[in-house]
């Protein structure tokens, strides 16, 4: 095969690809379809760089190797040399007149699972190793990339530093207790103490360790030195929640800011979310249009609404009053003190305000130990951002910066002081008012793709009884 520089389909289909027009080029990719007759074959080729395929036209008569042509079926992988020309047919501006084709890999039509179109998302989840080759997952993963990039851009441009917090920790930030144990002990033959308990002194780190549920506590250490930091990494929760909004392994973005109070925190969360969504509207037009067409006819309108509207802000207490006064029957009854369920959150966002809502000042008993206590002694300076279709997308708070109050909360919650002594020390040495929040990356992905199940917005989902790929 004549050696030519490979071009991405994305670049070939760009409006200003004219410099390549009528030139010999190379393109490589996976065959989506092949059709035609005994004179001419049309191959739709996709290389994942863009949702659209490039059409490869083969003049069958002048093409000597028809054995090879027969093997070019849906799913096979080929390299094509040919001339990029203006398309004669409808539906595409340019196409390639093939001069040479090399077949890298066949895909037996009898066995290739993606031979036919129109599989359900549930079925595609069972073939997570192949689903990136579908239009839907190509779009989702390109959007996932763009969103990650936009997150770093937003923080970098705002003077935040990216802090890498550990994946393996000896602390439990959320106090939820549902964590994945990390150990090198022989589970068939556990070392025991004199009291008959497992002897973690003999474990790899000489203590009990787990996969982190949040980078926040370490993030706070960074903020109390660098002022503004953010983390962006995987977090792990061993809760047995089999819902369309929970994963056992998900990615979280956690900014933490010295000298921010809860209002600064809310302002940051709102402008951050607006920036991310505007970025996608600007950079992922084709993929969003595809998802809108296939899954959610109001997708782009809903994204624009987020960018254009001011988020409603109200206290938990006011929200409870609204829910009670609504007369609506909820599966989980509402009264002051209960943790809000997604049906409550969605009622506020979708029925009451018809826009994103930020709820503040939750009861202390349903929130984590590190949240700053309000003067009423009953509520804490928490803030949750609630989105249409999703419910909670961001959880955060102003942090308790007072050493004695924080110690009090730690003891009250039954956390051992010696496990978090280093966290407490930041309140002893140069403490400062500070705030932060956590954005669930996949919850935002759900929102921006219009898909209904969180397992479809991460390449290899982890959920109870599911870690195949
Ligand atoms: O509300 P959460 O538990 O807050 C924290 O972890 C704090 N340490 C954040 C902080 O203040 N730095 O989780 C934050 C967000 C939630 O709002 C939700 O979007 C997402 O993380 N989230 C999950 N996403 C997918 N699967 C799960 N199991 C999730 N649990 C939380
Ligand atoms: Mg939360």
Tab-separated table of C-alpha atoms and ligand atoms in Angstrom:
chain	number	residue	atom	x	y	z
A	1	UNK	CA	0.000	0.000	0.000
A	2	UNK	CA	1.250	3.493	-0.855
A	3	UNK	CA	2.132	5.298	2.345
A	4	UNK	CA	-0.012	8.389	2.860
A	5	UNK	CA	-0.625	10.396	5.992
A	6	UNK	CA	-3.748	9.249	7.827
A	7	UNK	CA	-6.509	11.831	8.073
A	8	UNK	CA	-9.176	11.806	10.750
A	9	UNK	CA	-12.745	11.648	9.502
A	10	UNK	CA	-13.399	14.702	11.672
A	11	UNK	CA	-10.908	16.721	9.618
A	12	UNK	CA	-12.163	15.408	6.281
A	13	UNK	CA	-15.739	16.439	7.040
A	14	UNK	CA	-14.844	19.868	8.397
A	15	UNK	CA	-16.218	22.707	6.307
A	16	UNK	CA	-12.720	23.931	5.495
A	17	UNK	CA	-11.271	20.588	4.366
A	18	UNK	CA	-10.855	22.091	0.891
A	19	UNK	CA	-7.046	21.978	1.078
A	20	UNK	CA	-7.383	18.187	0.912
A	21	UNK	CA	-9.933	18.177	-1.886
A	22	UNK	CA	-8.838	16.198	-4.969
A	23	UNK	CA	-5.756	14.950	-3.110
A	24	UNK	CA	-4.808	11.362	-2.373
A	25	UNK	CA	-5.350	10.696	1.306
A	26	UNK	CA	-5.522	7.800	3.739
A	27	UNK	CA	-8.250	7.062	6.228
A	28	UNK	CA	-8.591	4.165	8.678
A	29	UNK	CA	-11.608	3.039	10.630
A	30	UNK	CA	-14.428	0.587	11.243
A	31	UNK	CA	-17.069	-0.195	8.682
A	32	UNK	CA	-20.572	0.825	9.728
A	33	UNK	CA	-22.336	-0.395	6.588
A	34	UNK	CA	-21.559	-1.577	3.098
A	35	UNK	CA	-24.116	-1.397	0.322
A	36	UNK	CA	-24.124	-1.125	-3.461
A	37	UNK	CA	-24.365	-3.348	-6.526
A	38	UNK	CA	-22.033	-5.231	-8.821
A	39	UNK	CA	-20.588	-2.025	-10.246
A	40	UNK	CA	-20.102	0.140	-7.218
A	41	UNK	CA	-19.807	-0.337	-3.451
A	42	UNK	CA	-20.458	2.327	-0.820
A	43	UNK	CA	-18.723	1.873	2.523
A	44	UNK	CA	-19.669	4.056	5.480
A	45	UNK	CA	-16.505	4.339	7.553
A	46	UNK	CA	-16.198	5.700	11.105
A	47	UNK	CA	-13.043	6.267	13.119
A	48	UNK	CA	-14.648	7.634	16.301
A	49	UNK	CA	-13.371	11.173	15.779
A	50	UNK	CA	-16.866	12.412	14.945
A	51	UNK	CA	-20.429	11.087	14.899
A	52	UNK	CA	-20.592	11.153	11.083
A	53	UNK	CA	-19.184	8.540	8.726
A	54	UNK	CA	-17.157	9.196	5.602
A	55	UNK	CA	-18.406	7.515	2.467
A	56	UNK	CA	-15.866	5.396	0.611
A	57	UNK	CA	-16.821	4.680	-2.997
A	58	UNK	CA	-15.345	1.600	-4.649
A	59	UNK	CA	-15.508	1.053	-8.388
A	60	UNK	CA	-15.964	-2.710	-8.214
A	61	UNK	CA	-14.988	-3.443	-11.839
A	62	UNK	CA	-11.636	-1.714	-11.677
A	63	UNK	CA	-11.017	-3.131	-8.225
A	64	UNK	CA	-9.207	-6.391	-8.810
A	65	UNK	CA	-9.543	-8.043	-5.393
A	66	UNK	CA	-13.239	-8.852	-5.025
A	67	UNK	CA	-12.445	-11.552	-2.447
A	68	UNK	CA	-11.280	-8.702	-0.187
A	69	UNK	CA	-14.356	-6.597	-0.965
A	70	UNK	CA	-16.627	-9.437	0.166
A	71	UNK	CA	-14.912	-9.474	3.551
A	72	UNK	CA	-15.562	-5.778	4.152
A	73	UNK	CA	-18.690	-6.138	6.269
A	74	UNK	CA	-20.142	-4.207	9.198
A	75	UNK	CA	-17.622	-4.068	12.036
A	76	UNK	CA	-14.541	-4.907	9.997
A	77	UNK	CA	-11.529	-2.596	10.153
A	78	UNK	CA	-9.884	-1.194	7.042
A	79	UNK	CA	-7.318	1.269	5.793
A	80	UNK	CA	-8.254	3.153	2.622
A	81	UNK	CA	-6.172	5.151	0.184
A	82	UNK	CA	-8.111	7.282	-2.241
A	83	UNK	CA	-8.970	10.671	-3.606
A	84	UNK	CA	-11.105	13.033	-1.538
A	85	UNK	CA	-13.729	14.418	-3.921
A	86	UNK	CA	-16.926	16.410	-3.784
A	87	UNK	CA	-19.751	13.940	-3.384
A	88	UNK	CA	-22.107	13.281	-6.251
A	89	UNK	CA	-24.704	11.756	-3.969
A	90	UNK	CA	-26.927	13.285	-1.350
A	91	UNK	CA	-26.204	13.330	2.361
A	92	UNK	CA	-22.512	14.165	2.363
A	93	UNK	CA	-20.334	16.969	1.021
A	94	UNK	CA	-17.236	14.880	0.324
A	95	UNK	CA	-16.423	11.228	-0.240
A	96	UNK	CA	-13.394	9.104	-1.006
A	97	UNK	CA	-12.828	7.345	-4.321
A	98	UNK	CA	-10.903	4.311	-3.143
A	99	UNK	CA	-7.759	3.276	-4.972
A	100	UNK	CA	-6.351	0.832	-2.424
A	101	UNK	CA	-7.829	-0.946	0.593
A	102	UNK	CA	-6.103	-3.008	3.283
A	103	UNK	CA	-8.236	-5.165	5.541
A	104	UNK	CA	-6.925	-5.118	9.128
A	105	UNK	CA	-9.636	-7.233	10.709
A	106	UNK	CA	-12.793	-9.004	9.635
A	107	UNK	CA	-16.009	-9.234	11.676
A	108	UNK	CA	-18.002	-12.365	10.900
A	109	UNK	CA	-21.552	-11.120	10.078
A	110	UNK	CA	-22.988	-14.278	11.646
A	111	UNK	CA	-21.338	-13.505	14.974
A	112	UNK	CA	-20.658	-9.762	15.236
A	113	UNK	CA	-23.085	-8.480	17.921
A	114	UNK	CA	-23.413	-5.029	16.309
A	115	UNK	CA	-24.219	-6.379	12.859
A	116	UNK	CA	-27.726	-4.907	13.134
A	117	UNK	CA	-28.652	-1.425	14.331
A	118	UNK	CA	-31.193	-0.529	16.986
A	119	UNK	CA	-30.026	-2.520	20.003
A	120	UNK	CA	-31.395	-1.455	23.376
A	121	UNK	CA	-29.104	0.316	25.828
A	122	UNK	CA	-29.679	-2.609	28.223
A	123	UNK	CA	-28.325	-5.046	25.670
A	124	UNK	CA	-25.368	-2.791	24.865
A	125	UNK	CA	-24.478	-2.723	28.582
A	126	UNK	CA	-23.831	-6.462	28.311
A	127	UNK	CA	-21.327	-5.851	25.534
A	128	UNK	CA	-19.521	-2.910	27.119
A	129	UNK	CA	-16.354	-3.990	25.282
A	130	UNK	CA	-17.980	-3.237	21.910
A	131	UNK	CA	-20.511	-0.531	22.692
A	132	UNK	CA	-18.001	2.337	22.153
A	133	UNK	CA	-18.390	1.520	18.438
A	134	UNK	CA	-22.024	2.601	18.373
A	135	UNK	CA	-23.102	6.142	17.503
A	136	UNK	CA	-24.626	6.625	20.944
A	137	UNK	CA	-21.546	5.676	22.932
A	138	UNK	CA	-19.213	7.468	20.562
A	139	UNK	CA	-21.219	10.634	21.260
A	140	UNK	CA	-21.347	9.993	25.011
A	141	UNK	CA	-17.620	9.396	25.357
A	142	UNK	CA	-16.664	12.392	23.249
A	143	UNK	CA	-18.931	14.546	25.409
A	144	UNK	CA	-17.366	12.991	28.512
A	145	UNK	CA	-13.962	14.034	27.256
A	146	UNK	CA	-15.090	17.569	26.413
A	147	UNK	CA	-16.681	17.945	29.825
A	148	UNK	CA	-13.507	16.798	31.602
A	149	UNK	CA	-11.444	19.217	29.581
A	150	UNK	CA	-13.878	22.071	30.330
A	151	UNK	CA	-13.649	21.327	34.060
A	152	UNK	CA	-9.878	21.713	34.053
A	153	UNK	CA	-10.164	24.801	31.871
A	154	UNK	CA	-12.663	26.475	34.173
A	155	UNK	CA	-10.537	25.970	37.267
A	156	UNK	CA	-7.243	26.724	35.600
A	157	UNK	CA	-8.639	29.975	34.205
A	158	UNK	CA	-10.014	30.859	37.663
A	159	UNK	CA	-6.719	30.388	39.511
A	160	UNK	CA	-7.458	27.015	41.125
A	161	UNK	CA	-4.801	24.324	41.540
A	162	UNK	CA	-5.492	20.668	40.738
A	163	UNK	CA	-4.667	18.679	43.874
A	164	UNK	CA	-4.311	14.900	43.663
A	165	UNK	CA	-5.905	13.400	46.723
A	166	UNK	CA	-5.344	9.735	47.601
A	167	UNK	CA	-7.482	6.851	46.388
A	168	UNK	CA	-6.517	4.664	49.343
A	169	UNK	CA	-7.392	6.278	52.660
A	170	UNK	CA	-7.446	5.517	56.346
A	171	UNK	CA	-10.371	7.861	56.979
A	172	UNK	CA	-14.056	7.938	56.102
A	173	UNK	CA	-14.913	11.463	54.972
A	174	UNK	CA	-18.672	11.109	54.757
A	175	UNK	CA	-19.091	8.912	57.823
A	176	UNK	CA	-21.411	6.789	55.707
A	177	UNK	CA	-19.599	3.581	56.576
A	178	UNK	CA	-20.141	1.970	53.176
A	179	UNK	CA	-16.607	1.577	51.907
A	180	UNK	CA	-14.530	-0.905	49.958
A	181	UNK	CA	-11.787	-2.456	52.067
A	182	UNK	CA	-8.226	-2.395	50.733
A	183	UNK	CA	-6.123	-5.194	52.126
A	184	UNK	CA	-3.351	-7.621	51.295
A	185	UNK	CA	-4.214	-9.928	54.193
A	186	UNK	CA	-4.883	-13.555	53.307
A	187	UNK	CA	-8.671	-13.705	53.565
A	188	UNK	CA	-8.599	-17.482	54.020
A	189	UNK	CA	-6.271	-17.164	56.958
A	190	UNK	CA	-6.655	-13.851	58.754
A	191	UNK	CA	-4.165	-12.902	61.477
A	192	UNK	CA	-5.954	-12.391	64.798
A	193	UNK	CA	-5.247	-10.334	67.903
A	194	UNK	CA	-5.405	-11.847	71.403
A	195	UNK	CA	-9.025	-10.670	71.593
A	196	UNK	CA	-9.829	-12.654	68.449
A	197	UNK	CA	-10.230	-9.619	66.177
A	198	UNK	CA	-8.539	-9.224	62.787
A	199	UNK	CA	-5.030	-7.869	63.384
A	200	UNK	CA	-4.730	-4.968	60.947
A	201	UNK	CA	-1.293	-4.160	62.323
A	202	UNK	CA	-0.177	-6.966	60.051
A	203	UNK	CA	-1.907	-5.515	57.006
A	204	UNK	CA	-0.017	-3.703	54.257
A	205	UNK	CA	-0.361	-0.231	55.760
A	206	UNK	CA	-0.379	-1.423	59.356
A	207	UNK	CA	-3.965	-0.212	59.728
A	208	UNK	CA	-7.415	-0.531	58.186
A	209	UNK	CA	-7.616	1.168	54.816
A	210	UNK	CA	-10.366	1.682	52.243
A	211	UNK	CA	-11.016	3.192	48.839
A	212	UNK	CA	-11.896	6.845	49.276
A	213	UNK	CA	-15.526	8.053	49.242
A	214	UNK	CA	-14.414	11.659	48.705
A	215	UNK	CA	-11.236	13.702	48.366
A	216	UNK	CA	-12.661	16.497	50.472
A	217	UNK	CA	-10.779	16.142	53.753
A	218	UNK	CA	-7.430	16.119	51.982
A	219	UNK	CA	-8.725	18.850	49.667
A	220	UNK	CA	-9.295	21.054	52.702
A	221	UNK	CA	-5.674	20.599	53.711
A	222	UNK	CA	-4.706	21.898	50.270
A	223	UNK	CA	-7.092	24.868	50.384
A	224	UNK	CA	-5.710	25.918	53.763
A	225	UNK	CA	-2.357	26.442	52.042
A	226	UNK	CA	-2.989	27.139	48.341
A	227	UNK	CA	-6.305	29.007	48.847
A	228	UNK	CA	-8.187	27.526	45.894
A	229	UNK	CA	-7.832	23.902	44.877
A	230	UNK	CA	-9.924	21.247	43.159
A	231	UNK	CA	-9.803	17.492	42.934
A	232	UNK	CA	-11.136	15.422	40.050
A	233	UNK	CA	-10.871	11.709	40.531
A	234	UNK	CA	-12.663	8.421	41.097
A	235	UNK	CA	-14.531	7.833	44.339
A	236	UNK	CA	-16.025	4.619	45.643
A	237	UNK	CA	-19.165	3.803	47.567
A	238	UNK	CA	-20.151	0.322	48.621
A	239	UNK	CA	-23.817	1.138	49.180
A	240	UNK	CA	-26.148	-1.430	47.761
A	241	UNK	CA	-28.132	1.149	45.789
A	242	UNK	CA	-29.221	-0.260	42.473
A	243	UNK	CA	-30.699	2.897	40.990
A	244	UNK	CA	-30.334	4.704	37.684
A	245	UNK	CA	-28.434	7.504	39.479
A	246	UNK	CA	-25.926	5.567	41.617
A	247	UNK	CA	-22.621	3.946	40.764
A	248	UNK	CA	-20.205	2.119	43.060
A	249	UNK	CA	-17.322	3.854	41.304
A	250	UNK	CA	-17.949	7.391	40.106
A	251	UNK	CA	-15.921	10.507	39.415
A	252	UNK	CA	-16.247	13.578	41.538
A	253	UNK	CA	-15.007	17.137	41.159
A	254	UNK	CA	-14.394	18.799	44.520
A	255	UNK	CA	-13.270	22.416	44.668
A	256	UNK	CA	-12.309	23.753	48.089
A	257	UNK	CA	-11.781	27.449	48.728
A	258	UNK	CA	-10.256	29.314	51.650
A	259	UNK	CA	-12.069	32.535	52.591
A	260	UNK	CA	-15.321	31.511	50.825
A	261	UNK	CA	-18.579	31.544	52.760
A	262	UNK	CA	-21.646	29.591	51.704
A	263	UNK	CA	-22.832	32.381	49.374
A	264	UNK	CA	-19.495	32.490	47.538
A	265	UNK	CA	-19.727	28.704	47.375
A	266	UNK	CA	-23.175	28.833	45.756
A	267	UNK	CA	-22.047	31.508	43.300
A	268	UNK	CA	-19.098	29.356	42.272
A	269	UNK	CA	-21.220	26.206	41.840
A	270	UNK	CA	-23.734	28.084	39.704
A	271	UNK	CA	-21.187	29.749	37.435
A	272	UNK	CA	-19.214	26.498	37.159
A	273	UNK	CA	-22.248	24.512	35.987
A	274	UNK	CA	-23.234	27.261	33.569
A	275	UNK	CA	-19.743	27.396	32.117
A	276	UNK	CA	-19.610	23.622	31.589
A	277	UNK	CA	-22.950	23.498	29.830
A	278	UNK	CA	-22.168	26.507	27.603
A	279	UNK	CA	-18.870	24.865	26.705
A	280	UNK	CA	-20.682	21.721	25.545
A	281	UNK	CA	-23.289	23.683	23.602
A	282	UNK	CA	-20.451	25.359	21.768
A	283	UNK	CA	-18.110	22.388	21.243
A	284	UNK	CA	-20.307	19.284	21.036
A	285	UNK	CA	-23.056	20.460	18.733
A	286	UNK	CA	-23.218	17.357	16.510
A	287	UNK	CA	-23.144	14.856	19.353
A	288	UNK	CA	-25.795	16.747	21.317
A	289	UNK	CA	-27.993	17.015	18.223
A	290	UNK	CA	-27.690	13.248	17.739
A	291	UNK	CA	-28.619	12.490	21.352
A	292	UNK	CA	-31.519	14.915	21.149
A	293	UNK	CA	-32.837	13.205	18.036
A	294	UNK	CA	-32.485	9.721	19.493
A	295	UNK	CA	-33.303	10.087	23.184
A	296	UNK	CA	-34.603	13.401	24.380
A	297	UNK	CA	-36.327	15.938	22.138
A	298	UNK	CA	-35.983	18.717	24.735
A	299	UNK	CA	-32.319	18.180	25.488
A	300	UNK	CA	-30.767	21.292	23.986
A	301	UNK	CA	-33.602	23.515	25.166
A	302	UNK	CA	-33.090	22.201	28.711
A	303	UNK	CA	-29.337	22.832	28.543
A	304	UNK	CA	-29.920	26.397	27.369
A	305	UNK	CA	-32.363	26.963	30.204
A	306	UNK	CA	-29.613	26.179	32.725
A	307	UNK	CA	-27.273	28.697	31.154
A	308	UNK	CA	-29.924	31.421	31.006
A	309	UNK	CA	-31.718	31.200	34.358
A	310	UNK	CA	-30.723	32.221	37.832
A	311	UNK	CA	-30.827	29.229	40.183
A	312	UNK	CA	-33.505	29.511	42.864
A	313	UNK	CA	-32.016	29.610	46.384
A	314	UNK	CA	-33.981	28.716	49.492
A	315	UNK	CA	-33.558	26.997	52.826
A	316	UNK	CA	-34.365	23.380	53.560
A	317	UNK	CA	-36.988	24.597	56.047
A	318	UNK	CA	-38.788	26.666	53.388
A	319	UNK	CA	-38.590	23.738	50.983
A	320	UNK	CA	-40.216	21.423	53.522
A	321	UNK	CA	-43.064	23.939	53.942
A	322	UNK	CA	-43.573	24.071	50.177
A	323	UNK	CA	-43.626	20.281	49.914
A	324	UNK	CA	-46.123	19.927	52.772
A	325	UNK	CA	-48.348	22.719	51.439
A	326	UNK	CA	-48.273	21.259	47.919
A	327	UNK	CA	-50.840	18.636	48.861
A	328	UNK	CA	-48.899	16.245	46.632
A	329	UNK	CA	-48.687	12.631	47.844
A	330	UNK	CA	-45.112	11.469	47.999
A	331	UNK	CA	-43.963	7.886	48.404
A	332	UNK	CA	-41.780	9.074	51.301
A	333	UNK	CA	-43.803	11.406	53.564
A	334	UNK	CA	-42.322	14.830	54.284
A	335	UNK	CA	-41.690	16.439	57.641
A	336	UNK	CA	-38.943	18.674	59.011
A	337	UNK	CA	-35.865	16.581	59.711
A	338	UNK	CA	-36.209	13.959	56.956
A	339	UNK	CA	-33.560	13.512	54.300
A	340	UNK	CA	-34.982	14.603	50.949
A	341	UNK	CA	-35.616	11.866	48.406
A	342	UNK	CA	-35.226	12.452	44.705
A	343	UNK	CA	-39.047	12.630	44.311
A	344	UNK	CA	-39.023	15.662	46.670
A	345	UNK	CA	-36.063	17.267	44.959
A	346	UNK	CA	-37.634	16.807	41.551
A	347	UNK	CA	-40.967	18.202	42.712
A	348	UNK	CA	-39.241	21.422	43.786
A	349	UNK	CA	-37.250	21.715	40.570
A	350	UNK	CA	-39.747	20.481	38.008
A	351	UNK	CA	-43.153	21.457	39.430
A	352	UNK	CA	-42.537	24.333	41.809
A	353	UNK	CA	-39.723	26.460	40.392
A	354	UNK	CA	-39.136	24.991	36.915
A	355	UNK	CA	-35.409	25.709	37.199
A	356	UNK	CA	-32.391	24.544	39.202
A	357	UNK	CA	-32.696	25.000	42.947
A	358	UNK	CA	-30.031	25.400	45.627
A	359	UNK	CA	-31.211	24.264	49.047
A	360	UNK	CA	-29.311	25.455	52.104
A	361	UNK	CA	-29.259	25.062	55.880
A	362	UNK	CA	-30.203	21.416	56.307
A	363	UNK	CA	-30.815	19.807	59.713
A	364	UNK	CA	-27.486	18.931	61.323
A	365	UNK	CA	-28.552	15.346	61.988
A	366	UNK	CA	-28.781	14.389	58.321
A	367	UNK	CA	-25.482	15.951	57.232
A	368	UNK	CA	-21.778	15.211	57.664
A	369	UNK	CA	-19.707	16.231	60.710
A	370	UNK	CA	-17.597	18.857	58.933
A	371	UNK	CA	-20.421	21.247	58.021
A	372	UNK	CA	-20.482	24.594	59.820
A	373	UNK	CA	-23.114	24.797	62.529
A	374	UNK	CA	-25.579	27.691	62.242
A	375	UNK	CA	-26.355	29.903	65.233
A	376	UNK	CA	-29.730	28.162	65.686
A	377	UNK	CA	-27.787	25.052	66.755
A	378	UNK	CA	-30.196	22.930	64.674
A	379	UNK	CA	-29.047	23.432	61.098
A	380	UNK	CA	-25.756	23.420	59.227
A	381	UNK	CA	-24.485	25.587	56.402
A	382	UNK	CA	-25.011	22.920	53.742
A	383	UNK	CA	-25.910	23.564	50.121
A	384	UNK	CA	-27.219	21.044	47.600
A	385	UNK	CA	-27.786	21.946	43.968
A	386	UNK	CA	-30.831	20.202	42.498
A	387	UNK	CA	-31.318	19.762	38.753
A	388	UNK	CA	-34.299	18.835	36.609
A	389	UNK	CA	-34.525	15.091	35.865
A	390	UNK	CA	-31.591	14.369	38.220
A	391	UNK	CA	-32.297	15.771	41.666
A	392	UNK	CA	-29.080	16.305	43.658
A	393	UNK	CA	-26.138	16.992	41.371
A	394	UNK	CA	-23.900	18.940	43.781
A	395	UNK	CA	-23.479	18.601	47.549
A	396	UNK	CA	-21.372	20.998	49.562
A	397	UNK	CA	-21.126	23.326	52.521
A	398	UNK	CA	-19.238	25.946	54.405
A	399	UNK	CA	-16.899	24.004	56.711
A	400	UNK	CA	-16.725	24.181	60.483
A	401	UNK	CA	-13.511	26.109	61.113
A	402	UNK	CA	-13.808	26.284	64.902
A	403	UNK	CA	-11.627	23.685	66.625
A	404	UNK	CA	-13.864	23.046	69.650
A	405	UNK	CA	-17.107	22.944	67.693
A	406	UNK	CA	-15.587	20.544	65.163
A	407	UNK	CA	-14.260	18.288	67.920
A	408	UNK	CA	-17.700	18.295	69.468
A	409	UNK	CA	-19.299	17.202	66.194
A	410	UNK	CA	-16.694	14.480	65.673
A	411	UNK	CA	-17.384	12.990	69.083
A	412	UNK	CA	-21.119	13.332	68.677
A	413	UNK	CA	-20.980	11.327	65.447
A	414	UNK	CA	-18.867	8.609	67.055
A	415	UNK	CA	-15.812	9.307	64.884
A	416	UNK	CA	-12.514	8.506	66.580
A	417	UNK	CA	-10.465	11.674	67.060
A	418	UNK	CA	-7.254	9.751	66.516
A	419	UNK	CA	-8.406	8.842	62.979
A	420	UNK	CA	-8.758	12.496	61.948
A	421	UNK	CA	-6.188	14.208	64.200
A	422	UNK	CA	-4.501	15.716	61.162
A	423	UNK	CA	-7.778	17.211	59.951
A	424	UNK	CA	-8.432	18.707	63.380
A	425	UNK	CA	-4.956	20.243	63.469
A	426	UNK	CA	-5.785	22.547	60.558
A	427	UNK	CA	-8.321	24.186	62.912
A	428	UNK	CA	-5.621	24.554	65.534
A	429	UNK	CA	-3.005	26.143	63.299
A	430	UNK	CA	-4.095	29.097	61.195
A	431	UNK	CA	-7.698	28.053	60.723
A	432	UNK	CA	-9.727	30.013	58.182
A	433	UNK	CA	-13.313	30.197	57.006
A	434	UNK	CA	-13.617	27.968	53.962
A	435	UNK	CA	-16.116	26.157	51.773
A	436	UNK	CA	-16.350	23.595	49.040
A	437	UNK	CA	-18.600	21.229	47.162
A	438	UNK	CA	-18.642	17.998	45.212
A	439	UNK	CA	-20.088	17.644	41.731
A	440	UNK	CA	-21.002	14.111	40.676
A	441	UNK	CA	-19.456	13.869	37.224
A	442	UNK	CA	-21.760	11.105	35.985
A	443	UNK	CA	-24.849	12.893	37.325
A	444	UNK	CA	-23.868	15.864	35.164
A	445	UNK	CA	-23.170	13.498	32.252
A	446	UNK	CA	-26.696	12.109	32.649
A	447	UNK	CA	-28.094	15.602	32.499
A	448	UNK	CA	-26.144	16.736	29.443
A	449	UNK	CA	-26.685	13.572	27.400
A	450	UNK	CA	-30.394	13.168	28.137
A	451	UNK	CA	-29.855	9.462	28.844
A	452	UNK	CA	-31.795	7.829	31.653
A	453	UNK	CA	-29.327	5.450	33.268
A	454	UNK	CA	-26.016	6.415	34.873
A	455	UNK	CA	-24.469	3.124	33.678
A	456	UNK	CA	-24.610	4.485	30.144
A	457	UNK	CA	-22.475	7.574	30.731
A	458	UNK	CA	-19.300	5.905	32.047
A	459	UNK	CA	-17.299	3.500	29.867
A	460	UNK	CA	-17.144	0.612	32.329
A	461	UNK	CA	-19.798	0.981	35.029
A	462	UNK	CA	-19.342	-0.520	38.474
A	463	UNK	CA	-22.521	-1.334	40.367
A	464	UNK	CA	-23.575	-4.131	42.717
A	465	UNK	CA	-22.866	-7.523	41.065
A	466	UNK	CA	-21.429	-5.840	37.983
A	467	UNK	CA	-17.694	-5.622	37.321
A	468	UNK	CA	-17.321	-7.739	34.189
A	469	UNK	CA	-15.427	-5.401	31.900
B	1	LIG	O1	-23.199	14.711	48.479
B	1	LIG	P1	-21.915	13.925	48.460
B	1	LIG	O2	-21.892	12.631	49.191
B	1	LIG	O3	-20.820	14.938	49.013
B	1	LIG	C1	-19.517	14.671	49.259
B	1	LIG	O4	-18.942	13.621	49.022
B	1	LIG	C2	-18.762	15.859	49.771
B	1	LIG	N1	-17.507	15.377	50.368
B	1	LIG	C3	-18.519	16.821	48.629
B	1	LIG	C4	-17.774	18.054	49.074
B	1	LIG	O5	-18.338	18.881	49.761
B	1	LIG	N2	-16.512	18.189	48.690
B	1	LIG	O6	-21.496	13.648	46.951
B	1	LIG	C5	-21.313	14.713	46.056
B	1	LIG	C6	-22.014	14.422	44.737
B	1	LIG	C7	-23.521	14.238	44.855
B	1	LIG	O7	-24.179	15.482	44.854
B	1	LIG	C8	-23.825	13.422	43.616
B	1	LIG	O8	-23.897	14.266	42.471
B	1	LIG	C9	-22.594	12.564	43.481
B	1	LIG	O9	-21.554	13.191	44.201
B	1	LIG	N3	-22.790	11.206	44.003
B	1	LIG	C10	-22.895	10.094	43.244
B	1	LIG	N4	-22.864	9.933	41.920
B	1	LIG	C11	-22.992	8.668	41.441
B	1	LIG	N5	-23.115	7.582	42.233
B	1	LIG	C12	-23.146	7.692	43.574
B	1	LIG	N6	-23.249	6.598	44.336
B	1	LIG	C13	-23.032	9.004	44.145
B	1	LIG	N7	-23.007	9.491	45.408
B	1	LIG	C14	-22.855	10.820	45.307
B	2	LIG	MG1	-25.109	14.700	49.180
